[in-house]
Amino acid sequence: MIKLIKLFTDAATKGNPGTSTAGILIIKDGKQFQYAVSLPDSSNHTAEFLAALTGFQYVEKLFGNTETLMFFSDSRIVTESIDKNYSKKYNDLLMQLAALQAKFPLVITQWIPEKENHGAHTLATQKLHSILKK
């Protein structure tokens, strides 16, 4: 039986660049692990890459890197950059992400519509709202 971890990430940003947060949802063996984290002030696209990087770091810390990973994002720039292994503007972040992904035996990246990324989206927006209220 193939062991599989599902990773969903999303970013929320107020301003361009501005306050940014990430929502990370990890599902393993039917259990959910939810994280809402602050990111450096950035543009939305940069925040999406940072959210993905942070998500992979959390998976590696929690479970190591010996299992197949399904990675879901509603960011076309992130998923298409991974598929092409190229990004003109975000190449440094893409290379960092590729290095993290290379540690796993198999990573399957899938773009999903925002409505299917509700868990990570909610975590990111709740964290952003809590920061902006302060």
PDB file of C-alpha atoms in Angstrom:
ATOM      1  CA  MET A   1       0.000   0.000   0.000  1.00  0.00           C
ATOM      2  CA  ILE A   2       1.330   3.416  -0.969  1.00  0.00           C
ATOM      3  CA  LYS A   3       1.680   5.849   1.878  1.00  0.00           C
ATOM      4  CA  LEU A   4       0.430   9.241   0.802  1.00  0.00           C
ATOM      5  CA  ILE A   5       0.491  12.681   2.348  1.00  0.00           C
ATOM      6  CA  LYS A   6      -1.718  15.464   0.982  1.00  0.00           C
ATOM      7  CA  LEU A   7      -0.489  19.044   1.274  1.00  0.00           C
ATOM      8  CA  PHE A   8      -2.694  22.059   0.570  1.00  0.00           C
ATOM      9  CA  THR A   9      -1.255  25.586   0.739  1.00  0.00           C
ATOM     10  CA  ASP A  10      -2.618  29.065   0.165  1.00  0.00           C
ATOM     11  CA  ALA A  11      -1.473  32.619   0.801  1.00  0.00           C
ATOM     12  CA  ALA A  12      -3.336  35.772   1.758  1.00  0.00           C
ATOM     13  CA  THR A  13      -1.904  39.241   1.216  1.00  0.00           C
ATOM     14  CA  LYS A  14      -3.116  42.747   2.045  1.00  0.00           C
ATOM     15  CA  GLY A  15      -1.275  45.276  -0.123  1.00  0.00           C
ATOM     16  CA  ASN A  16       1.200  44.832  -2.936  1.00  0.00           C
ATOM     17  CA  PRO A  17       3.577  44.187  -1.364  1.00  0.00           C
ATOM     18  CA  GLY A  18       1.990  43.899   2.019  1.00  0.00           C
ATOM     19  CA  THR A  19       1.200  41.818   5.050  1.00  0.00           C
ATOM     20  CA  SER A  20       1.165  38.161   4.037  1.00  0.00           C
ATOM     21  CA  THR A  21       0.166  34.882   5.639  1.00  0.00           C
ATOM     22  CA  ALA A  22       0.012  31.218   4.704  1.00  0.00           C
ATOM     23  CA  GLY A  23      -2.516  28.519   5.348  1.00  0.00           C
ATOM     24  CA  ILE A  24      -1.175  24.982   5.389  1.00  0.00           C
ATOM     25  CA  LEU A  25      -3.346  21.881   5.569  1.00  0.00           C
ATOM     26  CA  ILE A  26      -1.675  18.488   5.751  1.00  0.00           C
ATOM     27  CA  ILE A  27      -3.663  15.264   5.629  1.00  0.00           C
ATOM     28  CA  LYS A  28      -2.020  11.972   6.587  1.00  0.00           C
ATOM     29  CA  ASP A  29      -3.780   8.729   7.490  1.00  0.00           C
ATOM     30  CA  GLY A  30      -7.095  10.574   7.689  1.00  0.00           C
ATOM     31  CA  LYS A  31      -5.789  13.078  10.230  1.00  0.00           C
ATOM     32  CA  GLN A  32      -5.598  16.815   9.524  1.00  0.00           C
ATOM     33  CA  PHE A  33      -2.784  19.086  10.612  1.00  0.00           C
ATOM     34  CA  GLN A  34      -3.607  22.786  10.235  1.00  0.00           C
ATOM     35  CA  TYR A  35      -1.216  25.711  10.390  1.00  0.00           C
ATOM     36  CA  ALA A  36      -1.644  29.450   9.888  1.00  0.00           C
ATOM     37  CA  VAL A  37       1.653  31.315   9.707  1.00  0.00           C
ATOM     38  CA  SER A  38       2.927  34.823   9.100  1.00  0.00           C
ATOM     39  CA  LEU A  39       5.092  35.404   6.060  1.00  0.00           C
ATOM     40  CA  PRO A  40       7.390  38.309   5.225  1.00  0.00           C
ATOM     41  CA  ASP A  41       5.630  41.253   3.592  1.00  0.00           C
ATOM     42  CA  SER A  42       5.419  40.367  -0.076  1.00  0.00           C
ATOM     43  CA  SER A  43       3.342  40.359  -3.247  1.00  0.00           C
ATOM     44  CA  ASN A  44       0.612  37.741  -3.538  1.00  0.00           C
ATOM     45  CA  HIS A  45       2.607  35.618  -6.016  1.00  0.00           C
ATOM     46  CA  THR A  46       5.698  35.662  -3.808  1.00  0.00           C
ATOM     47  CA  ALA A  47       3.514  34.763  -0.816  1.00  0.00           C
ATOM     48  CA  GLU A  48       2.101  31.767  -2.729  1.00  0.00           C
ATOM     49  CA  PHE A  49       5.628  30.438  -3.299  1.00  0.00           C
ATOM     50  CA  LEU A  50       6.530  31.100   0.345  1.00  0.00           C
ATOM     51  CA  ALA A  51       3.372  29.284   1.472  1.00  0.00           C
ATOM     52  CA  ALA A  52       4.340  26.266  -0.642  1.00  0.00           C
ATOM     53  CA  LEU A  53       7.903  26.313   0.719  1.00  0.00           C
ATOM     54  CA  THR A  54       6.623  26.525   4.280  1.00  0.00           C
ATOM     55  CA  GLY A  55       4.174  23.694   3.660  1.00  0.00           C
ATOM     56  CA  PHE A  56       6.904  21.368   2.413  1.00  0.00           C
ATOM     57  CA  GLN A  57       9.087  22.306   5.392  1.00  0.00           C
ATOM     58  CA  TYR A  58       6.248  21.431   7.781  1.00  0.00           C
ATOM     59  CA  VAL A  59       5.680  18.059   6.096  1.00  0.00           C
ATOM     60  CA  GLU A  60       9.376  17.251   6.309  1.00  0.00           C
ATOM     61  CA  LYS A  61       9.573  18.258   9.991  1.00  0.00           C
ATOM     62  CA  LEU A  62       6.469  16.295  10.930  1.00  0.00           C
ATOM     63  CA  PHE A  63       6.878  13.135   8.864  1.00  0.00           C
ATOM     64  CA  GLY A  64      10.287  13.126   7.203  1.00  0.00           C
ATOM     65  CA  ASN A  65      10.527  12.800   3.459  1.00  0.00           C
ATOM     66  CA  THR A  66      10.031   9.110   2.737  1.00  0.00           C
ATOM     67  CA  GLU A  67       6.441   9.193   1.506  1.00  0.00           C
ATOM     68  CA  THR A  68       4.703  10.202  -1.692  1.00  0.00           C
ATOM     69  CA  LEU A  69       3.279  13.696  -1.504  1.00  0.00           C
ATOM     70  CA  MET A  70       0.263  15.128  -3.303  1.00  0.00           C
ATOM     71  CA  PHE A  71       0.646  18.907  -3.378  1.00  0.00           C
ATOM     72  CA  PHE A  72      -2.424  21.048  -4.079  1.00  0.00           C
ATOM     73  CA  SER A  73      -2.419  24.795  -4.729  1.00  0.00           C
ATOM     74  CA  ASP A  74      -4.864  27.258  -6.253  1.00  0.00           C
ATOM     75  CA  SER A  75      -1.936  29.357  -7.498  1.00  0.00           C
ATOM     76  CA  ARG A  76      -1.472  28.839 -11.218  1.00  0.00           C
ATOM     77  CA  ILE A  77       1.912  30.566 -11.161  1.00  0.00           C
ATOM     78  CA  VAL A  78       3.212  28.107  -8.549  1.00  0.00           C
ATOM     79  CA  THR A  79       1.810  24.957 -10.163  1.00  0.00           C
ATOM     80  CA  GLU A  80       2.734  25.955 -13.723  1.00  0.00           C
ATOM     81  CA  SER A  81       6.248  26.975 -12.646  1.00  0.00           C
ATOM     82  CA  ILE A  82       6.702  23.569 -11.008  1.00  0.00           C
ATOM     83  CA  ASP A  83       5.394  21.784 -14.119  1.00  0.00           C
ATOM     84  CA  LYS A  84       7.717  23.754 -16.429  1.00  0.00           C
ATOM     85  CA  ASN A  85      10.591  23.891 -13.922  1.00  0.00           C
ATOM     86  CA  TYR A  86      10.884  27.539 -14.940  1.00  0.00           C
ATOM     87  CA  SER A  87       9.797  30.924 -13.694  1.00  0.00           C
ATOM     88  CA  LYS A  88      11.155  34.160 -15.107  1.00  0.00           C
ATOM     89  CA  LYS A  89      10.313  36.324 -12.087  1.00  0.00           C
ATOM     90  CA  TYR A  90      10.258  33.780  -9.228  1.00  0.00           C
ATOM     91  CA  ASN A  91      13.094  31.466 -10.233  1.00  0.00           C
ATOM     92  CA  ASP A  92      14.942  31.683  -6.891  1.00  0.00           C
ATOM     93  CA  LEU A  93      11.813  30.654  -4.987  1.00  0.00           C
ATOM     94  CA  LEU A  94      11.062  27.935  -7.541  1.00  0.00           C
ATOM     95  CA  MET A  95      14.576  26.497  -7.171  1.00  0.00           C
ATOM     96  CA  GLN A  96      14.175  26.428  -3.374  1.00  0.00           C
ATOM     97  CA  LEU A  97      10.847  24.659  -3.800  1.00  0.00           C
ATOM     98  CA  ALA A  98      12.302  22.188  -6.309  1.00  0.00           C
ATOM     99  CA  ALA A  99      15.122  21.357  -3.884  1.00  0.00           C
ATOM    100  CA  LEU A 100      12.589  20.586  -1.148  1.00  0.00           C
ATOM    101  CA  GLN A 101      10.448  18.518  -3.490  1.00  0.00           C
ATOM    102  CA  ALA A 102      13.475  16.536  -4.669  1.00  0.00           C
ATOM    103  CA  LYS A 103      13.908  15.151  -1.148  1.00  0.00           C
ATOM    104  CA  PHE A 104      10.655  13.184  -1.475  1.00  0.00           C
ATOM    105  CA  PRO A 105      10.390   9.960  -3.495  1.00  0.00           C
ATOM    106  CA  LEU A 106       7.499  11.368  -5.537  1.00  0.00           C
ATOM    107  CA  VAL A 107       5.633  14.686  -5.521  1.00  0.00           C
ATOM    108  CA  ILE A 108       2.506  15.079  -7.599  1.00  0.00           C
ATOM    109  CA  THR A 109       1.511  18.719  -8.021  1.00  0.00           C
ATOM    110  CA  GLN A 110      -2.077  19.599  -8.834  1.00  0.00           C
ATOM    111  CA  TRP A 111      -3.679  22.973  -9.450  1.00  0.00           C
ATOM    112  CA  ILE A 112      -7.136  23.191  -7.861  1.00  0.00           C
ATOM    113  CA  PRO A 113      -9.757  25.938  -7.961  1.00  0.00           C
ATOM    114  CA  GLU A 114      -9.919  28.191  -4.901  1.00  0.00           C
ATOM    115  CA  LYS A 115     -13.246  26.636  -3.848  1.00  0.00           C
ATOM    116  CA  GLU A 116     -11.482  23.259  -3.511  1.00  0.00           C
ATOM    117  CA  ASN A 117      -8.697  24.770  -1.403  1.00  0.00           C
ATOM    118  CA  HIS A 118     -11.069  26.038   1.259  1.00  0.00           C
ATOM    119  CA  GLY A 119      -9.164  24.634   4.256  1.00  0.00           C
ATOM    120  CA  ALA A 120      -5.821  26.284   3.469  1.00  0.00           C
ATOM    121  CA  HIS A 121      -7.555  29.436   2.218  1.00  0.00           C
ATOM    122  CA  THR A 122      -9.521  29.831   5.450  1.00  0.00           C
ATOM    123  CA  LEU A 123      -6.405  29.349   7.586  1.00  0.00           C
ATOM    124  CA  ALA A 124      -4.494  31.993   5.601  1.00  0.00           C
ATOM    125  CA  THR A 125      -7.285  34.568   5.644  1.00  0.00           C
ATOM    126  CA  GLN A 126      -8.039  34.066   9.350  1.00  0.00           C
ATOM    127  CA  LYS A 127      -4.366  34.615  10.184  1.00  0.00           C
ATOM    128  CA  LEU A 128      -4.252  37.722   7.981  1.00  0.00           C
ATOM    129  CA  HIS A 129      -7.354  39.179   9.647  1.00  0.00           C
ATOM    130  CA  SER A 130      -5.953  38.487  13.119  1.00  0.00           C
ATOM    131  CA  ILE A 131      -2.718  40.331  12.229  1.00  0.00           C
ATOM    132  CA  LEU A 132      -4.530  43.295  10.678  1.00  0.00           C
ATOM    133  CA  LYS A 133      -6.748  43.723  13.773  1.00  0.00           C
ATOM    134  CA  LYS A 134      -3.712  44.331  15.997  1.00  0.00           C
TER     135      LYS A 134
END
